[in-house]
Short mmCIF file of C-alpha atoms in Angstrom, two decimals:
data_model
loop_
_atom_site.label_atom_id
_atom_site.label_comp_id
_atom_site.label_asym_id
_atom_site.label_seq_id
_atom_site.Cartn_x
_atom_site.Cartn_y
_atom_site.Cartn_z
CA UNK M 879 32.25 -11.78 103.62
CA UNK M 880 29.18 -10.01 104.60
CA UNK M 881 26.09 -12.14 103.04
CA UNK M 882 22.59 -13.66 103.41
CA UNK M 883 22.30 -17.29 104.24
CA UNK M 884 20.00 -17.71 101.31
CA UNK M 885 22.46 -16.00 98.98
CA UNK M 886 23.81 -18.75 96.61
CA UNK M 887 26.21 -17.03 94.74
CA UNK M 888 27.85 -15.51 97.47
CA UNK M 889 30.17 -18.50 97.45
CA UNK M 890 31.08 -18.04 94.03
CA UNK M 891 31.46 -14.25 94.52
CA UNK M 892 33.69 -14.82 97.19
CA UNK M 893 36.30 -17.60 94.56
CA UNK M 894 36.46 -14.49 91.66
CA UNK M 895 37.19 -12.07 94.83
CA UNK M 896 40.12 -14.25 95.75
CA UNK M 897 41.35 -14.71 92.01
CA UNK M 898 41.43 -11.02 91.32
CA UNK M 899 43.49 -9.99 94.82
CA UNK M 900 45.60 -12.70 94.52
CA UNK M 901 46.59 -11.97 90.68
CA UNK M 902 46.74 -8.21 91.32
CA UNK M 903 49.17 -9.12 94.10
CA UNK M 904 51.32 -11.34 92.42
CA UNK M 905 51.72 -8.75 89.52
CA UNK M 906 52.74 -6.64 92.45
CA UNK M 907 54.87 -8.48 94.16
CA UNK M 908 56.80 -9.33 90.62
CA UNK M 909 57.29 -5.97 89.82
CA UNK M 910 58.78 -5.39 93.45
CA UNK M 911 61.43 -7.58 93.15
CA UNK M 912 61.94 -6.26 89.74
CA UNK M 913 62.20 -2.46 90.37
CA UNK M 914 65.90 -1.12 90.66
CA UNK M 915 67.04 2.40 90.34
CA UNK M 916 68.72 3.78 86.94
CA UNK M 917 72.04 2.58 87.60
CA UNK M 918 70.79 -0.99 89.04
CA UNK M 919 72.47 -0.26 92.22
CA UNK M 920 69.31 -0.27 94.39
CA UNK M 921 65.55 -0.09 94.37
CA UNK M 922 64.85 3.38 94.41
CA UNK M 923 62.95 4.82 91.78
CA UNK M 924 62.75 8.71 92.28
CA UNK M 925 64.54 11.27 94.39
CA UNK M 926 60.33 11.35 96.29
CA UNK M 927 61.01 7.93 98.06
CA UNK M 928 64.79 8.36 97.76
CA UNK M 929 63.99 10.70 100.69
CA UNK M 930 62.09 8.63 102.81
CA UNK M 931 64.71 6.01 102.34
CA UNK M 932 67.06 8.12 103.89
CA UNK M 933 65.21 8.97 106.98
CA UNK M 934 64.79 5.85 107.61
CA UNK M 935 68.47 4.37 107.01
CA UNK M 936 69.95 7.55 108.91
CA UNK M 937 67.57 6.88 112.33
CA UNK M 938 68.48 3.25 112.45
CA UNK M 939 72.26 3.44 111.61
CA UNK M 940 72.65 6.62 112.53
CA UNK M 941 70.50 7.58 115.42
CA UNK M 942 69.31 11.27 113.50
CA UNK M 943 66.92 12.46 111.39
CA UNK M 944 70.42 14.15 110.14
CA UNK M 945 70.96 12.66 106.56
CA UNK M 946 73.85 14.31 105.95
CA UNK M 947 75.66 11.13 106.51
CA UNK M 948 73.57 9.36 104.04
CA UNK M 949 73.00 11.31 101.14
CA UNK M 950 76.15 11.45 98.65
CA UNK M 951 76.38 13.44 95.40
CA UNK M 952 76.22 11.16 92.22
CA UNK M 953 75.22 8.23 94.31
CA UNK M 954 71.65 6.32 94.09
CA UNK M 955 71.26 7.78 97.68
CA UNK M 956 71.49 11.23 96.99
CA UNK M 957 68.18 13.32 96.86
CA UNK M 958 66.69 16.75 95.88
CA UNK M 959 64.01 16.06 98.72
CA UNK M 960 65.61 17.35 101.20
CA UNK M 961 66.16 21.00 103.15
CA UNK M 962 68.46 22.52 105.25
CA UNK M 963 68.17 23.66 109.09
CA UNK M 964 70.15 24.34 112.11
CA UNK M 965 70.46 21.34 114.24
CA UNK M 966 71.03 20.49 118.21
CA UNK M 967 74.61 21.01 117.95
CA UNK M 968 74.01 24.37 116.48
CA UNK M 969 75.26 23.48 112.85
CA UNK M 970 73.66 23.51 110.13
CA UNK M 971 72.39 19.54 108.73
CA UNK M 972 70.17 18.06 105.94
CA UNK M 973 66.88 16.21 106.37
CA UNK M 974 64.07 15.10 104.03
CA UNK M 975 61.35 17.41 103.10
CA UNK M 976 58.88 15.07 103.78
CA UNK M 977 55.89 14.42 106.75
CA UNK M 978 58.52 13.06 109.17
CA UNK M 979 55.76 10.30 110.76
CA UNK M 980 55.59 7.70 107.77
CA UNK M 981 59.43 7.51 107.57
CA UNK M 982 59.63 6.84 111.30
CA UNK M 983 57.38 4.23 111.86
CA UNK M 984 59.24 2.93 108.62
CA UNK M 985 62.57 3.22 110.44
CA UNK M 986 60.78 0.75 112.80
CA UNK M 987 60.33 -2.17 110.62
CA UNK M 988 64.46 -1.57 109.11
CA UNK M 989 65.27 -1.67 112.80
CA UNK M 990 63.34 -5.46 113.49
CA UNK M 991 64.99 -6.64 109.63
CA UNK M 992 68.48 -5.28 110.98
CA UNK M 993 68.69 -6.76 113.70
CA UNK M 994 66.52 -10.45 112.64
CA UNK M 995 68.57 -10.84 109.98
CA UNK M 996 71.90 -8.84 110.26
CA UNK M 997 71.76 -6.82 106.97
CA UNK M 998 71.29 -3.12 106.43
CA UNK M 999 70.33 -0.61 103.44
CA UNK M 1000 74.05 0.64 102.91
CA UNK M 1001 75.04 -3.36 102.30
CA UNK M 1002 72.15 -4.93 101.17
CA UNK M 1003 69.59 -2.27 99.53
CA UNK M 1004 67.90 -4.43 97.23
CA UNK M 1005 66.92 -6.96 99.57
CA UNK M 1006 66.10 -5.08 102.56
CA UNK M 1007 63.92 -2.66 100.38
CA UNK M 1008 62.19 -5.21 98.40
CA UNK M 1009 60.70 -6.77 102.01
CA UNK M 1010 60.05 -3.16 103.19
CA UNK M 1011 58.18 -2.44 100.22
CA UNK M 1012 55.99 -6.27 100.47
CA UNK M 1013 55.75 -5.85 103.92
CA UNK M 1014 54.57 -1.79 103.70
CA UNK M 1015 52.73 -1.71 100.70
CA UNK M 1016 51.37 -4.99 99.39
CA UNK M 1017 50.16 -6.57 102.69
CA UNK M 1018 48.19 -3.34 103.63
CA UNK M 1019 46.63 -3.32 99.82
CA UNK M 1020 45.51 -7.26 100.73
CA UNK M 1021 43.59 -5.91 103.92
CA UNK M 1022 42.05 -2.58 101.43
CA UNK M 1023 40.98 -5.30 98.93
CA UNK M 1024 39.47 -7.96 101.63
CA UNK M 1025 37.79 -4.71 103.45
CA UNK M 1026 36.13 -3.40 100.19
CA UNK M 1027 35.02 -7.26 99.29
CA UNK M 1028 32.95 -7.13 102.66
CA UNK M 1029 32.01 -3.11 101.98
CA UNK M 1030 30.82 -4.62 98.66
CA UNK M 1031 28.68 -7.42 99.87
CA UNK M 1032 27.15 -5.04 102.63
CA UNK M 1033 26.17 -2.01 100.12
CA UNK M 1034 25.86 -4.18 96.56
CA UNK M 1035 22.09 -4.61 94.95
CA UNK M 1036 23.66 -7.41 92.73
CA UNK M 1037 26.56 -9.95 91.24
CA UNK M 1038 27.52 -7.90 88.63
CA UNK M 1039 27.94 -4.59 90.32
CA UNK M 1040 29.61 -6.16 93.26
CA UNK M 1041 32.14 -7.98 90.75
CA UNK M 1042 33.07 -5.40 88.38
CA UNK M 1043 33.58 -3.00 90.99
CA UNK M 1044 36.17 -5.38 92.68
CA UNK M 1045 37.72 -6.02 89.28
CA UNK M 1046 38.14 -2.36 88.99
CA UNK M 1047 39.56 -2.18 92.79
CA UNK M 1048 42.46 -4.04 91.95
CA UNK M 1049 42.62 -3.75 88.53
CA UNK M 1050 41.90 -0.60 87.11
CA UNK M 1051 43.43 1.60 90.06
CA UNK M 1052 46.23 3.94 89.82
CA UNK M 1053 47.09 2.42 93.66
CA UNK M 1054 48.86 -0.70 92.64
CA UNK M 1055 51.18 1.27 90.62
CA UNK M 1056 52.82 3.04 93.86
CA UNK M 1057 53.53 -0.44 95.14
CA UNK M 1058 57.18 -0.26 93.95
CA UNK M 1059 57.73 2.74 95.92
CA UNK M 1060 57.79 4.25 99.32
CA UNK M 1061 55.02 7.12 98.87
CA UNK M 1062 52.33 8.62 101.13
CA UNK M 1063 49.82 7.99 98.76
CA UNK M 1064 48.69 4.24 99.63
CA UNK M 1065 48.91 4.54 103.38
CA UNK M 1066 46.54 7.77 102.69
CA UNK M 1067 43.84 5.84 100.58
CA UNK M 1068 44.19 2.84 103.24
CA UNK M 1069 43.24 5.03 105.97
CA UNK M 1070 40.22 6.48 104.32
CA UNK M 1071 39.25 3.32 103.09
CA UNK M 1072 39.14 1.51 106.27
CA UNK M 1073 38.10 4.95 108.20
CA UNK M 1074 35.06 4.44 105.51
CA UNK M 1075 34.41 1.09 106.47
CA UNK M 1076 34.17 2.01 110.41
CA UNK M 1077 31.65 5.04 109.15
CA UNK M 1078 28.90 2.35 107.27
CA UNK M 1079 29.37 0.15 110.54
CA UNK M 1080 28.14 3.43 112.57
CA UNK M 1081 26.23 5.17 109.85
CA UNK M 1082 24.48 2.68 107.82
CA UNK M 1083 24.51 -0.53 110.51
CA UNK M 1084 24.15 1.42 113.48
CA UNK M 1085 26.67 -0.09 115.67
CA UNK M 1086 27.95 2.21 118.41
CA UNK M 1087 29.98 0.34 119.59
CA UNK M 1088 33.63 2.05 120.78
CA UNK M 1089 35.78 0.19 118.11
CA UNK M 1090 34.26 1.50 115.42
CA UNK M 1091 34.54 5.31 116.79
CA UNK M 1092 37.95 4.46 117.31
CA UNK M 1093 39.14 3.08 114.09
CA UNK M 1094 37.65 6.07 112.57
CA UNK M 1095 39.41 8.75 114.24
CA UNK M 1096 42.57 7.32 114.09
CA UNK M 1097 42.80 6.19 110.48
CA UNK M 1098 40.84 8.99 109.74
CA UNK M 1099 43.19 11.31 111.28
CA UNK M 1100 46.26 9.10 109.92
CA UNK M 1101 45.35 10.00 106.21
CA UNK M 1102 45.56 13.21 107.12
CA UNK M 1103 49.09 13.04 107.86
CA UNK M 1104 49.78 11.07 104.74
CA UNK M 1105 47.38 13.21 102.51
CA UNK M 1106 46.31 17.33 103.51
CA UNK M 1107 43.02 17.05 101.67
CA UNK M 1108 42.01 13.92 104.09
CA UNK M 1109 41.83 16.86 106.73
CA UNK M 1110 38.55 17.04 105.35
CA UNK M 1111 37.46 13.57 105.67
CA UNK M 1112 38.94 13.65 109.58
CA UNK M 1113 36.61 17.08 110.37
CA UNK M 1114 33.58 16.07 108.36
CA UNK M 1115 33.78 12.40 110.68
CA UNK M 1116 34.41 14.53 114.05
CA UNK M 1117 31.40 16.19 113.63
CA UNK M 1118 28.95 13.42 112.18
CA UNK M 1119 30.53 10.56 115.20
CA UNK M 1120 30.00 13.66 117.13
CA UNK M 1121 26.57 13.69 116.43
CA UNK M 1122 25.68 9.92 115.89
CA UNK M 1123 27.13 9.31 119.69
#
């Protein structure tokens, strides 16, 4: 954490910090390894991150962004999210409607758990989803909460405004709710969040240093993928680092 030597509370601060992330995990975490679809054959809440799911299974067991393979009617794998287009071979194939760069950097984590541990989505959905969804969505939320604790004992006047602010970061945010799902929503407020942080480092600090521009554009222009109205966020920074530099 960001404080002055002579700041006596900070250490205190810094214990209620840690209480409230680790509780708002947990809860997280617990309601990951609860979440199962309506028939309780697999962990997939909606046909939104059904169709993500199915990008992902059909490029690592199938090689395709083709889910034609994948999806089956009256099955927890089939999905409304999805359109139709003429493919390589000249035929005509099925692939999610959604941003196709979250569900392939997905497909990249299922590849390392397939082939560490020898178990796929088709055989072992719960299991293999309930890590993906830890490993995508709750570990990134730790890093949000631990970069707004240090954003919060940069900018804060006082104990009280730094500690119910963090209370209502992880407990009074609609972002802990998309933790049983695969959505673009959390990677989207991630990005701004820690595109944010880089900005007060340049901005309100006045370091120049190339990291800081870097981390910027790139989770700047990463939110934008996950969320269209970040696209103003990423133009608004181009022209400010633009300026600063």
């Amino acid at each position: 954490m960001i404080a002055a030597p002579e700041d006596s509370s900070a250490p205190l601060r810094r214990i209620v910090y840690t209480l409230l992330i680790v509780t708002s995990v947990a809860t997280m975490v617990g309601r990951i390894m609860s979440v199962e679809s309506k028939s309780g054959k697999t962990a997939m809440l909606s046909a939104n991150d059904r169709s993500r799911w199915c990008t992902i299974r059909a490029l690592v067991d199938h090689g395709t962004y083709e889910i034609d393979n994948v999806i089956q009617r009256r099955t927890d794998w089939y999905t409304i999210d999805m359109v139709r287009h003429k493919g390589a071979d000249g035929r005509e194939h099925y692939y999610s409607s959604k941003p196709p760069l979250l569900p392939t950097l997905l497909a990249g984590e299922y590849l390392l758990i397939k082939s560490a541990i020898g178990v796929t989505l088709e055989d072992s959905p719960f299991y293999v989803a309930r890590i993906m969804l830890v490993v995508t969505n709750v570990l990134p939320l730790v890093l949000y909460f631990v970069v707004l604790a240090w954003i919060f004992e940069s900018l804060g006047s006082n104990d009280w405004s730094r500690l119910f602010v963090m209370a209502c970061a992880t407990w009074g945010t609609f972002l802990t709710t998309f933790a049983v799902t695969l959505n673009n929503h959390l990677p989207g407020a991630i990005s701004v969040l820690l595109a944010t942080y880089a900005a007060i480092r340049i901005l309100h600090e006045g370091d120049l240093r190339t990291r800081w521009f870097a981390i910027a554009g790139l989770f700047s222009a990463f939110a934008a993928t996950n969320e269209l109205p970040a696209s103003a966020l990423f133009a608004m920074f181009l022209l400010v680092f633009a300026w600063r530099a």
